[in-house]
Coordinates of C-alpha atoms in Angstrom, one line a residue:
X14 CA -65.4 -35.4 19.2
X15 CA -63.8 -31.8 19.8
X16 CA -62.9 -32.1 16.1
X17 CA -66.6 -32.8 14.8
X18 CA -67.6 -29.9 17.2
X19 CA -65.1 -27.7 15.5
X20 CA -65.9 -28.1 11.9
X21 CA -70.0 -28.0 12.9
X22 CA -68.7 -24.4 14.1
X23 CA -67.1 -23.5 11.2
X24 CA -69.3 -24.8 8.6
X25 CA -71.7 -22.8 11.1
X26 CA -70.1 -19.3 10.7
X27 CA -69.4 -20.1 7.1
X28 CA -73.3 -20.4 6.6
X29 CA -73.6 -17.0 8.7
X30 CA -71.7 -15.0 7.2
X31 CA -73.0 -16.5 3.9
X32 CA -76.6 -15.4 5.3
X33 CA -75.1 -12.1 6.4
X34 CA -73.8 -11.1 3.0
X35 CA -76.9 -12.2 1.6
X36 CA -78.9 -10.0 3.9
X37 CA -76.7 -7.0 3.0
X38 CA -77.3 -7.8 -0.7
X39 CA -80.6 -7.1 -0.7
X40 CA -80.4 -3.8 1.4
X41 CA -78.2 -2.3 -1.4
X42 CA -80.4 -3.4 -4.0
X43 CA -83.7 -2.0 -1.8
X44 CA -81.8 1.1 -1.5
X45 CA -82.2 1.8 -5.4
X46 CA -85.9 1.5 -5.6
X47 CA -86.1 3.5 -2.3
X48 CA -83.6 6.3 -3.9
X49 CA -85.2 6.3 -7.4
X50 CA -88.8 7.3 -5.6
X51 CA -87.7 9.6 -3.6
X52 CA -86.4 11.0 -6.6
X53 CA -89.8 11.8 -7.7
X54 CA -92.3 11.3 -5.4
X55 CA -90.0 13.8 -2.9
X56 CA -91.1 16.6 -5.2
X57 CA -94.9 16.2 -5.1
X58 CA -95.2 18.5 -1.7
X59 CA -92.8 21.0 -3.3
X60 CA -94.9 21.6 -6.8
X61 CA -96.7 24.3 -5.2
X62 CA -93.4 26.2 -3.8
X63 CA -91.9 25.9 -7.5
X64 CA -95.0 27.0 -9.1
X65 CA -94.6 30.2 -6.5
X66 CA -91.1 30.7 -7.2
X67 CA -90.5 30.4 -10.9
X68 CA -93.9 31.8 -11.8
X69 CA -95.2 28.7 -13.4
X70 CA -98.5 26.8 -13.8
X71 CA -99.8 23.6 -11.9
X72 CA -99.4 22.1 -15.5
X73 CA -96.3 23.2 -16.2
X74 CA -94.9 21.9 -12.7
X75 CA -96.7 19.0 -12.9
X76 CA -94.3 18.2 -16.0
X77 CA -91.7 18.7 -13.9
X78 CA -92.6 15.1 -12.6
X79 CA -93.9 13.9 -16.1
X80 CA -90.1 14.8 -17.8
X81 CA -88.8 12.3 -15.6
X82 CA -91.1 9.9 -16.2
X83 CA -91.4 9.8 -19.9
X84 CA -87.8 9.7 -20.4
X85 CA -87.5 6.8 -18.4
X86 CA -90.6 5.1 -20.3
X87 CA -88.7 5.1 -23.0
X88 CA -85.6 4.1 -21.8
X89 CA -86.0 1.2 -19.7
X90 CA -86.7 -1.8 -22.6
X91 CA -83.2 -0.5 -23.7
X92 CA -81.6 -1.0 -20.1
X93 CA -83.6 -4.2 -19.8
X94 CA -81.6 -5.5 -23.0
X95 CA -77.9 -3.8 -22.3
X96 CA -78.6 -5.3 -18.3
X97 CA -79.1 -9.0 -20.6
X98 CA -76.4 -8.1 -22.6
X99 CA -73.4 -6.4 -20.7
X100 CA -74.2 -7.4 -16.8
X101 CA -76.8 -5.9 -14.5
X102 CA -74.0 -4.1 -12.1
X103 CA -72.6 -2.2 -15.5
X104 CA -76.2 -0.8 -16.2
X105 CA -77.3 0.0 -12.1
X106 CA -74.1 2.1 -11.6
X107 CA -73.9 4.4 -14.1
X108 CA -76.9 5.1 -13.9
X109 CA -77.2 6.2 -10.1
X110 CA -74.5 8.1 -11.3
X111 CA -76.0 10.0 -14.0
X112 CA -79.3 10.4 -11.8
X113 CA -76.9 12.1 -9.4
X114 CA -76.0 14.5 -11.9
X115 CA -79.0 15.4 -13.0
X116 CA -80.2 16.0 -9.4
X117 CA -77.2 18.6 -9.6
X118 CA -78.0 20.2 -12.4
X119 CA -82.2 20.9 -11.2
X120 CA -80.5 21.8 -7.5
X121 CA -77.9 24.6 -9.1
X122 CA -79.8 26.1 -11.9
X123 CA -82.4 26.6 -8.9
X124 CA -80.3 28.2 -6.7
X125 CA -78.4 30.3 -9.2
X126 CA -81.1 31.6 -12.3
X127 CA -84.5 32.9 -11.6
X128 CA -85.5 31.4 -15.0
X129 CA -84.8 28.3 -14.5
X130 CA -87.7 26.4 -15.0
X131 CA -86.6 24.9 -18.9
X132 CA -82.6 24.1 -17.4
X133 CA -84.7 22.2 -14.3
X134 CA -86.5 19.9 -16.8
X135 CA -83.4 18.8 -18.5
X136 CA -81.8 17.6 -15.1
X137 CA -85.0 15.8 -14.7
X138 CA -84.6 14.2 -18.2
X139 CA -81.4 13.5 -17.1
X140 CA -82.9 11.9 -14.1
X141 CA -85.2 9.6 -15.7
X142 CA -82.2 8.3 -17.9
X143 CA -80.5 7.0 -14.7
X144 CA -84.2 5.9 -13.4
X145 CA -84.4 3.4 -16.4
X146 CA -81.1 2.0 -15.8
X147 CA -81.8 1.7 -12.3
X148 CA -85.1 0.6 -10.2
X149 CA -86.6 -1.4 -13.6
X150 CA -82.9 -3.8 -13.3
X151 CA -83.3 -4.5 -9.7
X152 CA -85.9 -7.3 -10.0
X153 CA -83.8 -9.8 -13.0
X154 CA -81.4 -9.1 -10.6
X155 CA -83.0 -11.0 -7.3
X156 CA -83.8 -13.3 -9.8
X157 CA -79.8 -13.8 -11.2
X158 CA -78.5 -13.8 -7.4
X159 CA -81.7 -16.1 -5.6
X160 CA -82.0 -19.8 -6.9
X161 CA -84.9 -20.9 -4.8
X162 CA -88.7 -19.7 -5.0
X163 CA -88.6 -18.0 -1.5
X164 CA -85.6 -16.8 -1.5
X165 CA -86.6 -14.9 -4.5
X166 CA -89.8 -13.5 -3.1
X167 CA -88.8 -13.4 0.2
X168 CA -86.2 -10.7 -1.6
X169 CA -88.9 -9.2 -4.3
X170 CA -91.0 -8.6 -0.8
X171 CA -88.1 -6.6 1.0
X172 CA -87.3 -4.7 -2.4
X173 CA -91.4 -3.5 -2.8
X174 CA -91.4 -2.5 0.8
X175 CA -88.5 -0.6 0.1
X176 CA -90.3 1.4 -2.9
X177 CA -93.5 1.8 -0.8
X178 CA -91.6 3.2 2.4
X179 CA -90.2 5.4 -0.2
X180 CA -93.6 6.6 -1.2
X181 CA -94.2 6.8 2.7
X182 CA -90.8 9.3 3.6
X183 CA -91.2 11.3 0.5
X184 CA -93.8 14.0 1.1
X185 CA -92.7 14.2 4.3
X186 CA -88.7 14.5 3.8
X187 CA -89.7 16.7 0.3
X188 CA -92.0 18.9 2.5
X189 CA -88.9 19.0 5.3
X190 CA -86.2 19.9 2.9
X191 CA -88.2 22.4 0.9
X192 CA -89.2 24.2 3.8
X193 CA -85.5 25.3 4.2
X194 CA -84.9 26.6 0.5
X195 CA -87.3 25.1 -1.9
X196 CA -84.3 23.7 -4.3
X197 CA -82.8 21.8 -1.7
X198 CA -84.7 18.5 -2.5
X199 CA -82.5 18.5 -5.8
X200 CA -79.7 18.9 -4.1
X201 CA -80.5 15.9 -1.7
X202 CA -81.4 13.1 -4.7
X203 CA -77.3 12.8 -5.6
X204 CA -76.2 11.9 -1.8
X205 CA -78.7 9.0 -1.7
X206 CA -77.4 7.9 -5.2
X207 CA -73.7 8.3 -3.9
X208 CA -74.9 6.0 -0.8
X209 CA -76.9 3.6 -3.1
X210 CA -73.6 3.3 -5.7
X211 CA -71.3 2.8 -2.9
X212 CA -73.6 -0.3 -1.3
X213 CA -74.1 -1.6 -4.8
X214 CA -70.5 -1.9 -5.3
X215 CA -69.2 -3.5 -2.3
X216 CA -71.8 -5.0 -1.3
X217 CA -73.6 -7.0 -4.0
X218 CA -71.8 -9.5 -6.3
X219 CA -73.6 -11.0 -9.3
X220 CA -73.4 -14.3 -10.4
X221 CA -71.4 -14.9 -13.5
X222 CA -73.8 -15.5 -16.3
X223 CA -73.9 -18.9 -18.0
X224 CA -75.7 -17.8 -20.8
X225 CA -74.5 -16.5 -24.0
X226 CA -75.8 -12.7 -24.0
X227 CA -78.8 -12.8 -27.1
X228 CA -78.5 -10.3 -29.9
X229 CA -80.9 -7.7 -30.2
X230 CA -82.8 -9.5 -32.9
X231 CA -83.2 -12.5 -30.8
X232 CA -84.5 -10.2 -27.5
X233 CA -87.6 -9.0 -29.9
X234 CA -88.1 -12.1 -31.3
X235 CA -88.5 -13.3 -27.6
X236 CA -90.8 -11.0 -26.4
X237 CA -92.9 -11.8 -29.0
X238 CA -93.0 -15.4 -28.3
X239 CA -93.6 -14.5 -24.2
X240 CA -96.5 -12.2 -25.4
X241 CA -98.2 -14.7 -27.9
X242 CA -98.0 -17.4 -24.5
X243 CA -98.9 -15.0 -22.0
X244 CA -101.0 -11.9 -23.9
X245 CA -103.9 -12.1 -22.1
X246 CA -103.1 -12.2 -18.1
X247 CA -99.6 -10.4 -19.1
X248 CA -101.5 -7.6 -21.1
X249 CA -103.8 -6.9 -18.4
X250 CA -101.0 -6.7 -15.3
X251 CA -99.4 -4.2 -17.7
X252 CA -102.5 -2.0 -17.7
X253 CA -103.4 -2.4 -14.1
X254 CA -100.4 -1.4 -13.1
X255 CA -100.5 1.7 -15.4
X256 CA -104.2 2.8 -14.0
X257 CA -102.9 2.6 -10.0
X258 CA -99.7 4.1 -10.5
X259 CA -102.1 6.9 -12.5
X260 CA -104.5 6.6 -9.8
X261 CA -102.2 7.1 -7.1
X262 CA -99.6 10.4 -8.5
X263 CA -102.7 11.3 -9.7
X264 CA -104.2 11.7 -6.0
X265 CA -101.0 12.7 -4.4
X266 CA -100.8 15.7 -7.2
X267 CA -104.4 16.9 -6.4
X268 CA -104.0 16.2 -2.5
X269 CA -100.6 18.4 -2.5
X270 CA -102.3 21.1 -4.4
X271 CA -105.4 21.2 -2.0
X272 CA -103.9 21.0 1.1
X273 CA -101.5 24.4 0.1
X274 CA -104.4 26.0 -2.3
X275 CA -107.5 25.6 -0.2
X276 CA -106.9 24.8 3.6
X277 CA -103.1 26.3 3.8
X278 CA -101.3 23.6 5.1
X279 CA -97.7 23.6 3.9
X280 CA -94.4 22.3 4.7
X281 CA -93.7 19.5 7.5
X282 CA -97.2 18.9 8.2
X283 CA -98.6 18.9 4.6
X284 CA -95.7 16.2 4.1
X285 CA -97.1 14.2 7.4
X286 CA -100.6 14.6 5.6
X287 CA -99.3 12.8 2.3
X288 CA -97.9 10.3 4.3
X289 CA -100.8 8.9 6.3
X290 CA -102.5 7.1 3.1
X291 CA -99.1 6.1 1.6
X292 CA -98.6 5.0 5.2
X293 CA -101.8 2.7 4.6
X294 CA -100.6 1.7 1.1
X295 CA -97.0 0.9 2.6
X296 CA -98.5 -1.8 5.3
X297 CA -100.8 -3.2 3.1
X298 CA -98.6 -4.1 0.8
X299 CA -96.2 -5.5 3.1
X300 CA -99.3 -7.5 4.8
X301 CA -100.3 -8.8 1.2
X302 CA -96.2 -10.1 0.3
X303 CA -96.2 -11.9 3.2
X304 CA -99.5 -14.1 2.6
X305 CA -99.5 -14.4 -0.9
X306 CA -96.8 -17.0 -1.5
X307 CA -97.7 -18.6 -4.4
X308 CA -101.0 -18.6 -5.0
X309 CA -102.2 -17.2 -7.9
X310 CA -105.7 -17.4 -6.9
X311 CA -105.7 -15.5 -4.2
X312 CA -103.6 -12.7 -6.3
X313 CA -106.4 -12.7 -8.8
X314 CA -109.0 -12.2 -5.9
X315 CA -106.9 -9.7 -4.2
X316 CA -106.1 -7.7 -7.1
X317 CA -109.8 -7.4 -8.1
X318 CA -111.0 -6.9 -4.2
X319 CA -108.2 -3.9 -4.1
X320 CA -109.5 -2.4 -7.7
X321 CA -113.0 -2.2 -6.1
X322 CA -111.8 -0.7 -3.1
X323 CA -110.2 2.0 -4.9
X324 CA -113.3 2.4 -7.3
X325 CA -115.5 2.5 -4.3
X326 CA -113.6 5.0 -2.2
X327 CA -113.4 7.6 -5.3
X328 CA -116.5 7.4 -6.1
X329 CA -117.4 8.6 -2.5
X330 CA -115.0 11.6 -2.3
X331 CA -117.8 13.5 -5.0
X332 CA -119.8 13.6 -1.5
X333 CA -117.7 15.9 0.7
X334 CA -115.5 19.0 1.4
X335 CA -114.4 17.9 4.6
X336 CA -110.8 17.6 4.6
X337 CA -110.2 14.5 7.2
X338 CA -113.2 12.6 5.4
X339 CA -111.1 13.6 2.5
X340 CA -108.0 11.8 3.7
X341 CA -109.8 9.2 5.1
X342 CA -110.7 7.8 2.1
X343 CA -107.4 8.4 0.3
X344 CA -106.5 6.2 3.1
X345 CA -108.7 3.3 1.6
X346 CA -107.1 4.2 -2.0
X347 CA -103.8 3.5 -0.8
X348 CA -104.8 0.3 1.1
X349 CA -106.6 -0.7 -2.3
X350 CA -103.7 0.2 -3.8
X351 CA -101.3 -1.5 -1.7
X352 CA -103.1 -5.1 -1.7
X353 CA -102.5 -5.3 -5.9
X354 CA -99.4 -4.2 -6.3
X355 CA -97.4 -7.1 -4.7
X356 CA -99.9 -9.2 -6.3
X357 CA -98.7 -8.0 -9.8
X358 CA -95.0 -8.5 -9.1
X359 CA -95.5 -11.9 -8.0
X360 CA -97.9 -13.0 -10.9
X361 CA -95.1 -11.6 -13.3
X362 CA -91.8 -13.5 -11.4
X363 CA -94.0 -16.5 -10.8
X364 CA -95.8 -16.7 -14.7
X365 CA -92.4 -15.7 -16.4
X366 CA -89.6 -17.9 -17.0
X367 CA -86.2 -16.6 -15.4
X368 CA -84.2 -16.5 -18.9
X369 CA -87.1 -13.7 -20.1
X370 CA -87.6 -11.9 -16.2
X371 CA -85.8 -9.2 -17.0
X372 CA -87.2 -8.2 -20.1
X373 CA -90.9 -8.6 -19.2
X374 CA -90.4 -6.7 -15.8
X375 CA -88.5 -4.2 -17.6
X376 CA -91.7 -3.5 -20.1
X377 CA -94.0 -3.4 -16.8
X378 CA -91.4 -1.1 -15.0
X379 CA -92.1 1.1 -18.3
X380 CA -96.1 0.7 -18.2
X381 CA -96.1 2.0 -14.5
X382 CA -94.1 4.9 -15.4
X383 CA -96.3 5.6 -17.8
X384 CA -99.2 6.2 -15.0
X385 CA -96.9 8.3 -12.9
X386 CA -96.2 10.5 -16.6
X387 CA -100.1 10.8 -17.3
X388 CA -101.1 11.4 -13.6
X389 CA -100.2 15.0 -12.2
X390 CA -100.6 16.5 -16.1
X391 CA -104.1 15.1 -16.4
X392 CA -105.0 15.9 -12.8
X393 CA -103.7 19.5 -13.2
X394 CA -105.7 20.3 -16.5
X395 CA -109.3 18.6 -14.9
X396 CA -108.7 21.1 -12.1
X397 CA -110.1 23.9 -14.2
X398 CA -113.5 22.1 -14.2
X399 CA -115.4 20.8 -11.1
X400 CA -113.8 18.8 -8.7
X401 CA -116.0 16.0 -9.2
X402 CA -114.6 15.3 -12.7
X403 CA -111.5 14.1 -11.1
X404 CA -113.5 11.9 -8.8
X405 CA -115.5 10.7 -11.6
X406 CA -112.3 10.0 -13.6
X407 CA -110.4 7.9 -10.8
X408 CA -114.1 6.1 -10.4
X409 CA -114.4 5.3 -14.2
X410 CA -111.0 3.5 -14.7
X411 CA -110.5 1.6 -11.4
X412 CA -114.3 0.2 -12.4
X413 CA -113.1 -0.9 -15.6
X414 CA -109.9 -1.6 -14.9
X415 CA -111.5 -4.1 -12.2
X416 CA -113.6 -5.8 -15.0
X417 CA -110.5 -6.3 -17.0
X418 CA -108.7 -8.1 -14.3
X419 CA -111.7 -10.3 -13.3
X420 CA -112.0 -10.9 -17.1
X421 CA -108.3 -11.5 -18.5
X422 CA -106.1 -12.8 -15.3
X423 CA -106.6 -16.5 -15.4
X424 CA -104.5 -18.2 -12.6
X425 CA -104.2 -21.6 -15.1
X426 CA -102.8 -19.3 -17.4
X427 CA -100.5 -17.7 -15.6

């Protein structure tokens, strides 16, 4: 009997510490999309500081967020393929590391030229090369490491939390940092990636890969046959996560500039200001994770409910000047916001076979970005006209972007 008790215990710890390295696993994998927005989203309360210091325009520091962005865009299909092709560890690293460099580069040129505006958007360039190689490899990843449905979205929950909460301490630890020296954020991006590097190294081991890696012939040739299965519902995720990520730099771009520009609010609490409807966004997407499960009908529904939301709440900032009603509803954008995307992640890890995850995430990694590239450039050239034209704007594409979704996601289908 004290024998039978002895190996329960130890088959008991070994299942621990199994669970244990599993749990740690998937903190050093949230860590990267947590790092990789911070990265960008930490600089949307300092715009206004830069644009003060180097003598620039809200455009031109707009693109300071836009650089990273569309280098990344165009990156990540090719880090989708070399993750395939050479390992996903081999592609994450790197990367972090080159993102860290480029964080050095912004910080110094900074601190040390007065015209250093041009130098700053190569270390952002620089930025968005480690970005792609990054936060876009994370989710094949889960998928390489987790066997079973929930343990899969169980870990694609924790990882989207992690981005959101990143969205959350970003204005706030930006606004923090900046009000110190205003090139200190810069400086701060390479010690999370040292952090995030040094977690993904010890800390998460990938399984070995039991598949030949496929040429690059054969990767095109696959996406083609995913898109001619899947266009329809698979095309219009793609856009809908384009218009909120649009949607939401978009707002946080004309919020930042508001709050400094028209009702003086700057540093710490400007960042606590940003926060509260990425705070909303953050616990509504969380909420949403955890009741989705699988079912795809109630992601179609929620996706279209939180489109309306957002259409409904932009439409209603043409009415007001008051700052708090102001937030208010960019409170109800975020929680519009928050209750599609986990919806979109799941439809994609739940509609797409493992074997062509990574690629297929790795194109809608690229489509997002592309919202956070358009968002602050369009925002900050609409500026020059009547507010309302923003308002009208953000009204215009949730609407039809809501359509779209009611029209082309078909749960069958998917």
């Amino acid at each position: 009997m004290e024998q039978v008790d002895s190996l329960f215990v130890k088959v008991f710890n070994q299942k621990e510490k199994k669970s244990m390295k599993k749990r740690w696993a998937i903190v050093s994998l949230a860590s990267i999309p947590l790092v990789m927005t911070l990265g960008n989203s930490m600089l949307i309360p300092v715009l206004p500081a830069i644009e003060r210091e180097l003598g620039i325009s809200s455009f031109q520091s707009s693109m300071i967020l836009t650089v990273y962005s569309i280098v990344a865009i165009l990156l990540i299909p090719i880090a989708g393929f070399l993750s395939d092709y050479i390992g996903r560890k081999r592609v994450i690293i790197p990367s972090l590391i080159i993102a860290g460099i480029g964080g050095v580069i912004s910080g110094y040129v900074g601190w040390k030229l007065s015209d250093a505006y041009w130098l700053i958007l190569v270390g952002r360039a620089l930025q968005g090369v480690g970005a792609a190689g990054a936060a876009p490899i994370v989710l094949p990843l889960v998928g390489d490491m987790f066997h079973s449905d929930d343990e899969v979205s169980s870990a694609l929950g924790v990882i989207e939390t992690s981005n959101t909460l990143g969205k959350v301490l970003s204005p706030i630890l930006g606004a923090f940092l900046a009000g110190i020296i205003w090139f200190i954020p810069f400086f701060a991006f390479p010690v999370f990636c040292t952090i995030s590097v040094f977690m993904i190294v010890f800390l998460v081991k990938t399984p070995k890969k039991s598949n030949e890696p496929i040429n690059f012939k054969q990767f095109i040739v696959q996406t083609k046959e995913v898109f001619a299965n899947n266009g329809r519902w698979l095309n219009a995720v793609f856009i809908i996560g384009c218009t909120l990520m649009f949607v939401l730099f978009g707002v946080l771009f004309y919020l930042s500039d508001v709050l400094e520009k028209n009702y003086h609010v700057t540093d710490v609490k400007k960042g606590l200001i940003l926060a509260v409807p990425l705070g909303a966004l953050c616990l509504a997407s969380y909420i949403t994770g955890k009741k989705i499960k699988e079912d795809k009908v109630m992601m179609k529904w929620l996706i279209f409910s939180g489109i309306i939301m957002l259409t409904v709440a932009s439409f209603s900032l043409k009415f007001t000047n008051s700052l708090w009603f102001m937030i208010s509803i960019f409170v109800l954008c975020g929680i519009g916001i928050g209750i599609s995307l986990p919806c979109l992640d799941a439809l994609i890890t739940e509609g797409i076979e493992k074997a062509e995850r990574g690629t297929i995430t790795s194109l809608y990694s690229s489509m997002r970005f592309i919202g956070v590239a358009a968002g602050p450039p369009v925002i900050a050239i609409l500026m020059k006209y009547p507010t309302q034209w923003i308002f009208y704007l953000f009204t215009a594409i949730s609407l039809l972007t809501a359509l779209f979704a009611l029209w082309a996601i078909k749960p069958d289908e998917s």
